[in-house]
Short mmCIF file of N, CA and C in Angstrom, two decimals:
data_model
loop_
_atom_site.label_atom_id
_atom_site.label_comp_id
_atom_site.label_asym_id
_atom_site.label_seq_id
_atom_site.Cartn_x
_atom_site.Cartn_y
_atom_site.Cartn_z
N MET A 17 123.00 1.24 -28.68
CA MET A 17 123.62 0.36 -29.96
C MET A 17 124.24 -0.90 -29.43
N ALA A 18 124.19 -2.13 -30.48
CA ALA A 18 123.50 -3.09 -30.14
C ALA A 18 125.24 -3.55 -30.12
N ASP A 19 126.07 -2.92 -31.40
CA ASP A 19 127.17 -3.37 -31.86
C ASP A 19 128.56 -2.65 -31.08
N GLU A 20 128.90 -2.40 -31.46
CA GLU A 20 129.77 -1.89 -30.62
C GLU A 20 131.29 -1.54 -31.18
N THR A 21 131.18 -2.22 -32.73
CA THR A 21 132.16 -1.96 -33.66
C THR A 21 132.57 -0.66 -33.81
N PRO A 22 133.56 -0.17 -34.25
CA PRO A 22 133.89 1.24 -34.79
C PRO A 22 133.47 1.88 -36.14
N LEU A 23 132.70 2.46 -36.34
CA LEU A 23 132.18 2.71 -38.00
C LEU A 23 133.84 3.44 -38.82
N THR A 24 133.69 2.90 -39.85
CA THR A 24 135.25 2.98 -41.04
C THR A 24 135.10 4.24 -42.03
N PHE A 25 135.65 4.65 -42.35
CA PHE A 25 135.04 6.00 -43.45
C PHE A 25 136.31 5.95 -44.64
N GLN A 26 135.51 6.35 -45.50
CA GLN A 26 136.60 6.14 -46.51
C GLN A 26 136.73 7.94 -47.32
N GLN A 27 138.02 7.97 -47.51
CA GLN A 27 138.11 9.38 -47.66
C GLN A 27 137.27 10.43 -48.33
N ASN A 28 136.71 10.82 -48.12
CA ASN A 28 136.04 11.73 -48.73
C ASN A 28 136.49 11.98 -50.79
N PRO A 29 136.03 11.53 -51.05
CA PRO A 29 137.99 12.09 -52.72
C PRO A 29 137.49 13.56 -52.91
N ILE A 30 136.76 14.20 -52.84
CA ILE A 30 136.38 15.94 -52.89
C ILE A 30 137.17 16.82 -52.42
N LEU A 31 137.17 15.81 -51.23
CA LEU A 31 138.09 16.10 -49.70
C LEU A 31 140.39 16.47 -49.34
N LYS A 32 140.23 15.97 -50.40
CA LYS A 32 141.84 15.34 -51.19
C LYS A 32 142.10 16.29 -51.41
N ARG A 33 141.77 17.32 -52.29
CA ARG A 33 142.06 18.70 -52.69
C ARG A 33 142.81 19.53 -51.55
N LEU A 34 141.87 19.14 -50.47
CA LEU A 34 142.06 20.31 -49.05
C LEU A 34 143.59 19.76 -48.24
N ALA A 35 144.21 18.40 -49.04
CA ALA A 35 145.54 18.12 -48.32
C ALA A 35 146.54 19.12 -47.84
N ALA A 36 146.28 20.41 -48.62
CA ALA A 36 147.51 21.30 -48.58
C ALA A 36 147.24 22.06 -47.48
N PHE A 37 146.27 21.99 -46.34
CA PHE A 37 146.05 22.76 -45.32
C PHE A 37 146.84 21.79 -44.30
N VAL A 38 146.39 20.85 -44.57
CA VAL A 38 147.08 19.70 -43.22
C VAL A 38 148.35 20.10 -42.61
N GLY A 39 147.83 20.51 -40.84
CA GLY A 39 149.34 20.78 -40.49
C GLY A 39 149.17 22.10 -39.68
N THR A 40 150.24 22.27 -39.31
CA THR A 40 150.16 23.52 -37.99
C THR A 40 149.94 24.39 -38.67
N TRP A 41 149.99 25.99 -38.65
CA TRP A 41 150.03 27.28 -39.00
C TRP A 41 150.53 28.19 -37.90
N GLN A 42 151.02 29.47 -37.85
CA GLN A 42 151.27 30.53 -38.01
C GLN A 42 150.46 31.54 -38.32
N TRP A 43 149.68 32.00 -37.69
CA TRP A 43 149.09 33.15 -38.60
C TRP A 43 149.32 34.39 -37.96
N GLU A 44 149.11 35.74 -38.68
CA GLU A 44 149.45 36.99 -38.25
C GLU A 44 147.96 38.11 -39.24
N ALA A 45 147.40 38.54 -38.22
CA ALA A 45 146.53 39.65 -38.81
C ALA A 45 146.96 40.67 -38.81
N SER A 46 146.11 41.56 -39.74
CA SER A 46 146.93 43.40 -39.67
C SER A 46 146.25 44.01 -40.77
N ILE A 47 145.51 44.87 -39.55
CA ILE A 47 145.02 46.16 -40.49
C ILE A 47 146.00 47.59 -40.99
N ASP A 48 146.03 47.22 -42.36
CA ASP A 48 146.56 48.54 -43.27
C ASP A 48 147.55 48.10 -42.63
N GLY A 49 148.18 47.24 -42.69
CA GLY A 49 149.88 46.90 -42.58
C GLY A 49 150.08 46.83 -41.24
N GLN A 50 149.35 47.02 -40.13
CA GLN A 50 150.06 47.13 -38.92
C GLN A 50 149.19 45.97 -38.49
N PRO A 51 150.24 45.07 -37.85
CA PRO A 51 149.90 44.16 -37.00
C PRO A 51 149.16 43.51 -35.49
N PHE A 52 147.99 43.10 -35.44
CA PHE A 52 147.40 43.09 -34.46
C PHE A 52 146.68 41.82 -33.63
N GLY A 53 146.99 40.92 -34.39
CA GLY A 53 147.20 40.21 -33.84
C GLY A 53 147.45 38.59 -34.56
N ARG A 54 147.78 37.09 -33.82
CA ARG A 54 148.51 36.33 -34.15
C ARG A 54 148.33 35.38 -32.97
N GLY A 55 148.09 34.14 -34.02
CA GLY A 55 148.02 32.82 -33.27
C GLY A 55 148.83 31.65 -34.54
N ARG A 56 147.72 30.10 -33.74
CA ARG A 56 147.99 29.07 -34.58
C ARG A 56 146.88 28.41 -34.91
N THR A 57 146.88 28.20 -36.29
CA THR A 57 145.40 27.11 -36.15
C THR A 57 146.39 25.77 -37.19
N VAL A 58 145.15 25.03 -36.76
CA VAL A 58 145.57 23.23 -37.05
C VAL A 58 144.96 23.00 -38.23
N TRP A 59 144.96 22.34 -38.65
CA TRP A 59 144.05 21.47 -40.18
C TRP A 59 144.24 19.51 -39.96
N ALA A 60 143.48 19.71 -39.41
CA ALA A 60 143.73 17.61 -39.50
C ALA A 60 142.36 17.21 -40.34
N TRP A 61 142.48 15.69 -40.50
CA TRP A 61 141.58 14.82 -41.00
C TRP A 61 140.62 14.45 -40.07
N LEU A 62 139.41 14.33 -40.07
CA LEU A 62 138.45 14.02 -38.92
C LEU A 62 137.84 12.49 -39.60
N GLU A 63 137.60 11.57 -38.64
CA GLU A 63 137.08 10.42 -39.52
C GLU A 63 137.58 10.05 -40.63
N GLY A 64 138.88 9.85 -40.55
CA GLY A 64 140.15 8.90 -41.36
C GLY A 64 139.24 9.88 -43.07
N GLY A 65 139.47 11.42 -43.17
CA GLY A 65 139.75 12.00 -43.96
C GLY A 65 138.06 12.27 -44.49
N ALA A 66 137.36 11.68 -43.72
CA ALA A 66 135.62 12.80 -44.10
C ALA A 66 135.60 13.76 -43.96
N PHE A 67 136.19 14.51 -43.17
CA PHE A 67 136.10 15.80 -42.95
C PHE A 67 137.42 16.08 -42.46
N LEU A 68 137.98 17.79 -43.15
CA LEU A 68 138.69 18.75 -42.96
C LEU A 68 138.08 19.09 -41.26
N ILE A 69 138.86 19.34 -40.19
CA ILE A 69 138.97 19.62 -38.95
C ILE A 69 139.86 21.28 -38.60
N GLU A 70 138.89 22.29 -38.64
CA GLU A 70 140.36 23.78 -38.37
C GLU A 70 140.07 23.83 -37.14
N HIS A 71 141.54 23.78 -35.83
CA HIS A 71 140.77 24.77 -34.95
C HIS A 71 142.18 25.72 -34.81
N SER A 72 141.95 27.22 -33.96
CA SER A 72 142.23 28.37 -34.36
C SER A 72 142.64 28.88 -32.44
N ASP A 73 143.22 29.42 -32.43
CA ASP A 73 143.47 30.08 -31.50
C ASP A 73 144.50 31.36 -31.67
N ALA A 74 144.40 32.35 -30.88
CA ALA A 74 145.07 33.03 -30.87
C ALA A 74 145.81 33.57 -29.32
N GLU A 75 146.85 34.56 -29.14
CA GLU A 75 148.01 34.54 -28.59
C GLU A 75 147.01 35.79 -27.58
N GLN A 76 146.37 37.25 -27.62
CA GLN A 76 145.91 37.68 -27.01
C GLN A 76 144.51 36.76 -27.04
N PRO A 77 143.74 37.88 -25.70
CA PRO A 77 142.34 36.64 -24.82
C PRO A 77 141.65 37.30 -25.61
N GLU A 78 142.39 38.95 -25.83
CA GLU A 78 140.40 38.98 -27.16
C GLU A 78 140.30 38.26 -28.31
N PHE A 79 140.78 37.42 -28.20
CA PHE A 79 140.91 37.06 -29.96
C PHE A 79 139.97 36.07 -29.55
N PRO A 80 138.49 35.80 -30.48
CA PRO A 80 138.37 33.90 -29.90
C PRO A 80 139.22 32.99 -30.22
N ALA A 81 139.11 31.99 -30.01
CA ALA A 81 139.56 30.04 -30.47
C ALA A 81 138.56 30.39 -30.93
N GLY A 82 138.62 29.26 -32.03
CA GLY A 82 137.44 28.71 -33.19
C GLY A 82 137.95 27.37 -33.42
N THR A 83 136.24 26.31 -34.40
CA THR A 83 137.02 24.89 -34.38
C THR A 83 135.70 25.09 -35.62
N THR A 84 136.55 24.89 -37.00
CA THR A 84 135.95 24.58 -38.50
C THR A 84 135.84 23.31 -38.47
N VAL A 85 134.14 22.78 -39.20
CA VAL A 85 134.02 21.03 -39.38
C VAL A 85 133.85 21.89 -41.57
N ILE A 86 135.27 21.29 -42.25
CA ILE A 86 134.49 21.15 -43.28
C ILE A 86 134.23 20.09 -44.65
N SER A 87 133.37 20.15 -44.93
CA SER A 87 133.20 19.18 -45.64
C SER A 87 132.64 19.30 -47.16
N GLY A 88 132.55 18.61 -48.13
CA GLY A 88 132.12 18.95 -49.50
C GLY A 88 131.15 18.60 -49.87
N ASP A 89 130.64 18.80 -51.22
CA ASP A 89 129.89 18.69 -51.86
C ASP A 89 130.42 17.55 -53.70
N ASP A 90 130.19 16.09 -53.95
CA ASP A 90 131.77 15.69 -54.53
C ASP A 90 130.80 15.73 -55.82
N THR A 91 129.79 16.75 -55.86
CA THR A 91 129.24 16.72 -57.48
C THR A 91 128.89 18.23 -57.70
N LEU A 92 128.78 18.71 -57.03
CA LEU A 92 129.66 20.20 -56.93
C LEU A 92 130.58 21.48 -57.18
N GLY A 93 131.43 19.73 -56.47
CA GLY A 93 133.04 21.06 -56.17
C GLY A 93 133.75 21.80 -55.52
N THR A 94 132.70 22.69 -54.55
CA THR A 94 132.32 23.13 -53.70
C THR A 94 132.26 22.64 -52.34
N TYR A 95 132.60 23.25 -50.95
CA TYR A 95 132.63 23.17 -50.13
C TYR A 95 131.89 23.94 -48.84
N CYS A 96 131.82 23.34 -47.54
CA CYS A 96 131.02 24.14 -46.82
C CYS A 96 131.34 23.69 -45.23
N MET A 97 131.69 24.80 -44.80
CA MET A 97 132.08 24.95 -43.69
C MET A 97 131.68 25.31 -42.61
N LEU A 98 131.53 24.93 -40.79
CA LEU A 98 130.64 25.12 -40.24
C LEU A 98 131.37 25.58 -39.08
N GLN A 99 131.68 26.64 -38.74
CA GLN A 99 132.25 27.35 -37.67
C GLN A 99 132.19 28.12 -36.61
N SER A 100 132.33 27.10 -35.46
CA SER A 100 131.75 27.94 -34.27
C SER A 100 132.99 28.92 -33.07
N ASP A 101 133.27 29.69 -32.18
CA ASP A 101 133.80 30.52 -31.92
C ASP A 101 133.42 30.50 -30.72
N SER A 102 135.08 30.94 -29.57
CA SER A 102 134.61 31.50 -28.37
C SER A 102 133.69 31.91 -27.98
N ARG A 103 133.35 32.13 -28.52
CA ARG A 103 132.27 33.85 -27.89
C ARG A 103 130.65 33.33 -28.13
N GLY A 104 130.96 31.86 -28.59
CA GLY A 104 129.62 31.23 -29.00
C GLY A 104 128.67 31.72 -30.48
N ILE A 105 129.44 32.32 -30.99
CA ILE A 105 129.47 32.72 -32.45
C ILE A 105 128.89 31.27 -33.40
N SER A 106 128.65 31.07 -34.20
CA SER A 106 128.33 29.81 -34.79
C SER A 106 128.09 30.60 -36.72
N ARG A 107 128.61 30.44 -37.22
CA ARG A 107 128.39 30.86 -38.81
C ARG A 107 128.94 29.65 -40.15
N ILE A 108 127.85 29.45 -41.59
CA ILE A 108 128.35 28.35 -42.04
C ILE A 108 128.37 28.88 -43.75
N TYR A 109 129.81 29.27 -44.03
CA TYR A 109 130.58 29.62 -44.97
C TYR A 109 130.41 28.66 -46.11
N GLN A 110 130.51 28.92 -47.64
CA GLN A 110 130.36 27.73 -48.55
C GLN A 110 132.12 28.25 -48.38
N MET A 111 133.46 27.20 -49.37
CA MET A 111 134.68 27.54 -49.77
C MET A 111 134.61 26.73 -50.69
N ARG A 112 135.89 27.49 -51.68
CA ARG A 112 135.99 27.10 -52.93
C ARG A 112 137.69 27.14 -52.90
N LEU A 113 138.38 25.50 -53.48
CA LEU A 113 139.78 25.78 -53.39
C LEU A 113 140.07 25.34 -54.58
N ASP A 114 140.42 26.31 -55.43
CA ASP A 114 140.71 25.58 -57.23
C ASP A 114 142.45 26.76 -57.15
N ASP A 115 143.43 26.04 -57.97
CA ASP A 115 144.56 26.76 -58.11
C ASP A 115 145.19 27.55 -57.95
N GLY A 116 145.33 27.22 -56.08
CA GLY A 116 145.77 28.17 -54.87
C GLY A 116 145.39 28.91 -54.53
N ILE A 117 143.79 29.50 -55.08
CA ILE A 117 143.39 30.33 -54.17
C ILE A 117 142.65 29.83 -53.88
N TRP A 118 142.09 30.48 -52.36
CA TRP A 118 141.14 29.87 -51.44
C TRP A 118 140.12 30.65 -51.09
N GLN A 119 139.11 30.87 -51.72
CA GLN A 119 137.55 31.65 -51.63
C GLN A 119 136.58 30.93 -50.40
N LEU A 120 136.20 31.91 -49.43
CA LEU A 120 134.93 31.95 -48.73
C LEU A 120 134.25 32.78 -48.82
N TRP A 121 132.73 32.76 -48.43
CA TRP A 121 131.99 33.50 -49.26
C TRP A 121 130.50 33.54 -47.93
N ARG A 122 130.03 34.15 -47.37
CA ARG A 122 128.98 34.43 -46.00
C ARG A 122 127.54 35.21 -47.18
N ASP A 123 126.11 35.12 -48.05
CA ASP A 123 125.86 35.38 -48.32
C ASP A 123 124.49 36.33 -47.52
N GLU A 124 125.16 36.24 -45.91
CA GLU A 124 123.65 36.60 -45.54
C GLU A 124 123.24 38.35 -45.01
N PRO A 125 121.80 38.58 -45.79
CA PRO A 125 121.30 39.47 -46.31
C PRO A 125 121.84 40.32 -44.91
N GLY A 126 122.08 41.84 -44.73
CA GLY A 126 122.38 43.09 -44.26
C GLY A 126 123.89 42.78 -43.59
N PHE A 127 124.49 41.56 -43.31
CA PHE A 127 126.31 40.92 -42.93
C PHE A 127 126.78 40.14 -43.70
N LEU A 128 127.54 40.39 -45.60
CA LEU A 128 128.20 40.06 -45.81
C LEU A 128 129.72 39.41 -45.69
N GLN A 129 130.11 38.90 -45.96
CA GLN A 129 131.21 38.49 -45.73
C GLN A 129 131.93 37.54 -47.13
N ARG A 130 133.26 37.79 -46.99
CA ARG A 130 134.22 36.61 -47.68
C ARG A 130 135.78 37.37 -48.16
N PHE A 131 135.93 35.96 -47.81
CA PHE A 131 137.69 35.65 -48.08
C PHE A 131 138.42 35.47 -49.29
N THR A 132 139.60 35.62 -49.77
CA THR A 132 140.10 35.29 -50.90
C THR A 132 141.93 34.97 -49.81
N GLY A 133 142.25 33.93 -50.23
CA GLY A 133 143.59 33.65 -49.65
C GLY A 133 144.36 32.76 -50.77
N THR A 134 145.78 33.11 -50.98
CA THR A 134 146.44 32.33 -52.46
C THR A 134 147.70 32.10 -51.47
N PHE A 135 147.51 30.96 -51.96
CA PHE A 135 148.71 29.72 -51.96
C PHE A 135 149.88 30.05 -52.08
N SER A 136 151.16 30.76 -51.64
CA SER A 136 152.09 31.03 -51.95
C SER A 136 152.75 29.71 -52.85
N ASP A 137 153.73 29.84 -54.09
CA ASP A 137 153.91 28.74 -55.13
C ASP A 137 155.00 27.29 -54.49
N ASP A 138 155.44 27.48 -52.96
CA ASP A 138 155.79 26.46 -52.57
C ASP A 138 154.74 25.86 -51.13
N GLY A 139 153.76 26.04 -51.16
CA GLY A 139 152.45 26.02 -50.84
C GLY A 139 152.76 25.98 -49.16
N ARG A 140 153.96 26.80 -48.32
CA ARG A 140 153.94 26.61 -47.33
C ARG A 140 153.30 28.12 -46.42
N SER A 141 152.76 29.03 -47.40
CA SER A 141 152.23 30.14 -46.97
C SER A 141 151.00 30.24 -47.23
N ILE A 142 149.95 31.35 -46.65
CA ILE A 142 148.65 31.93 -47.50
C ILE A 142 148.31 33.40 -46.96
N SER A 143 147.86 33.81 -47.86
CA SER A 143 147.74 35.86 -47.78
C SER A 143 146.40 35.59 -47.87
N GLY A 144 145.91 36.59 -47.23
CA GLY A 144 144.42 36.87 -47.71
C GLY A 144 143.81 37.79 -47.18
N ARG A 145 142.19 38.02 -47.43
CA ARG A 145 141.40 39.29 -47.02
C ARG A 145 140.16 39.39 -46.72
N HIS A 146 140.27 39.17 -45.30
CA HIS A 146 138.53 38.83 -45.11
C HIS A 146 137.71 40.40 -44.64
N GLU A 147 136.83 40.61 -45.96
CA GLU A 147 136.07 41.88 -45.66
C GLU A 147 134.67 41.28 -46.41
N ARG A 148 133.69 42.78 -45.48
CA ARG A 148 132.43 42.48 -45.06
C ARG A 148 131.23 43.57 -45.98
N SER A 149 130.44 43.82 -46.26
CA SER A 149 129.50 44.41 -47.04
C SER A 149 127.94 44.60 -45.98
N ASP A 150 127.36 45.52 -46.10
CA ASP A 150 126.13 45.63 -45.13
C ASP A 150 124.85 45.26 -46.89
N ASP A 151 125.54 45.74 -48.54
CA ASP A 151 124.70 45.68 -49.21
C ASP A 151 124.89 44.59 -50.75
N GLY A 152 126.28 44.55 -50.34
CA GLY A 152 127.25 43.66 -51.41
C GLY A 152 127.42 44.02 -52.86
N SER A 153 127.12 45.49 -52.37
CA SER A 153 128.03 46.40 -53.98
C SER A 153 129.32 47.03 -52.87
N GLN A 154 128.85 47.38 -52.14
CA GLN A 154 130.47 47.84 -50.98
C GLN A 154 130.90 47.37 -49.80
N TRP A 155 131.99 46.92 -49.99
CA TRP A 155 133.06 46.03 -49.49
C TRP A 155 133.93 47.11 -48.61
N GLU A 156 134.35 46.46 -47.49
CA GLU A 156 135.43 46.90 -46.50
C GLU A 156 135.95 45.54 -46.09
N THR A 157 137.61 46.30 -46.30
CA THR A 157 138.29 45.16 -45.44
C THR A 157 137.93 45.52 -43.58
N GLU A 158 137.85 43.92 -43.20
CA GLU A 158 138.15 43.75 -42.10
C GLU A 158 139.48 43.06 -41.48
N PHE A 159 140.12 42.82 -42.21
CA PHE A 159 141.67 42.27 -42.20
C PHE A 159 142.42 41.47 -43.08
N ASP A 160 143.46 41.82 -42.76
CA ASP A 160 144.81 40.98 -44.22
C ASP A 160 145.31 40.12 -42.59
N ILE A 161 144.62 39.06 -43.25
CA ILE A 161 146.29 37.42 -42.79
C ILE A 161 146.81 36.88 -43.27
N LYS A 162 148.14 36.51 -42.84
CA LYS A 162 148.90 35.26 -43.07
C LYS A 162 149.39 34.17 -42.38
N TYR A 163 149.42 32.88 -43.35
CA TYR A 163 149.51 32.01 -42.41
C TYR A 163 150.71 31.09 -42.97
N THR A 164 150.87 31.27 -41.89
CA THR A 164 152.82 30.49 -42.72
C THR A 164 152.66 28.60 -41.91
N ARG A 165 153.25 28.12 -42.38
CA ARG A 165 153.21 26.35 -42.29
C ARG A 165 154.72 26.79 -41.52
N ILE A 166 154.42 25.81 -39.82
CA ILE A 166 155.02 26.08 -39.38
C ILE A 166 155.95 24.24 -38.73
N ASP A 167 154.58 22.88 -39.65
CA ASP A 167 155.02 21.34 -39.75
C ASP A 167 154.79 21.03 -40.65
#
């Protein structure tokens, strides 16, 4: 490139709603109320708010670290998440955030996934559940998760 001037991005207006995520969070996952993993997640703006990026890790080495890039469709009001983790797995999820309810879903035939999380009234925690299905009619809980803001 002949011009070395850095690009300047305006914040994507649809992403302003996602400001509730920005910061550092501790997460704890459980199955049937029994904790089985915990770690840290950091959400931050990328390119001045053109994207939201998430980095997560775990205290237990058997859990993957991951990175997610989120952007939105400013006409549909929905988001897309591109996720990759330390196992070499990459997935694309659809996402919605409305009235403190965070939803993710992936409609891959034979391996459907969904997540619903609820922000606390003070915005300092998110309680949610990951589920999966082989056929879209029978859903099973993979695990519950709670995020607690630490900054």
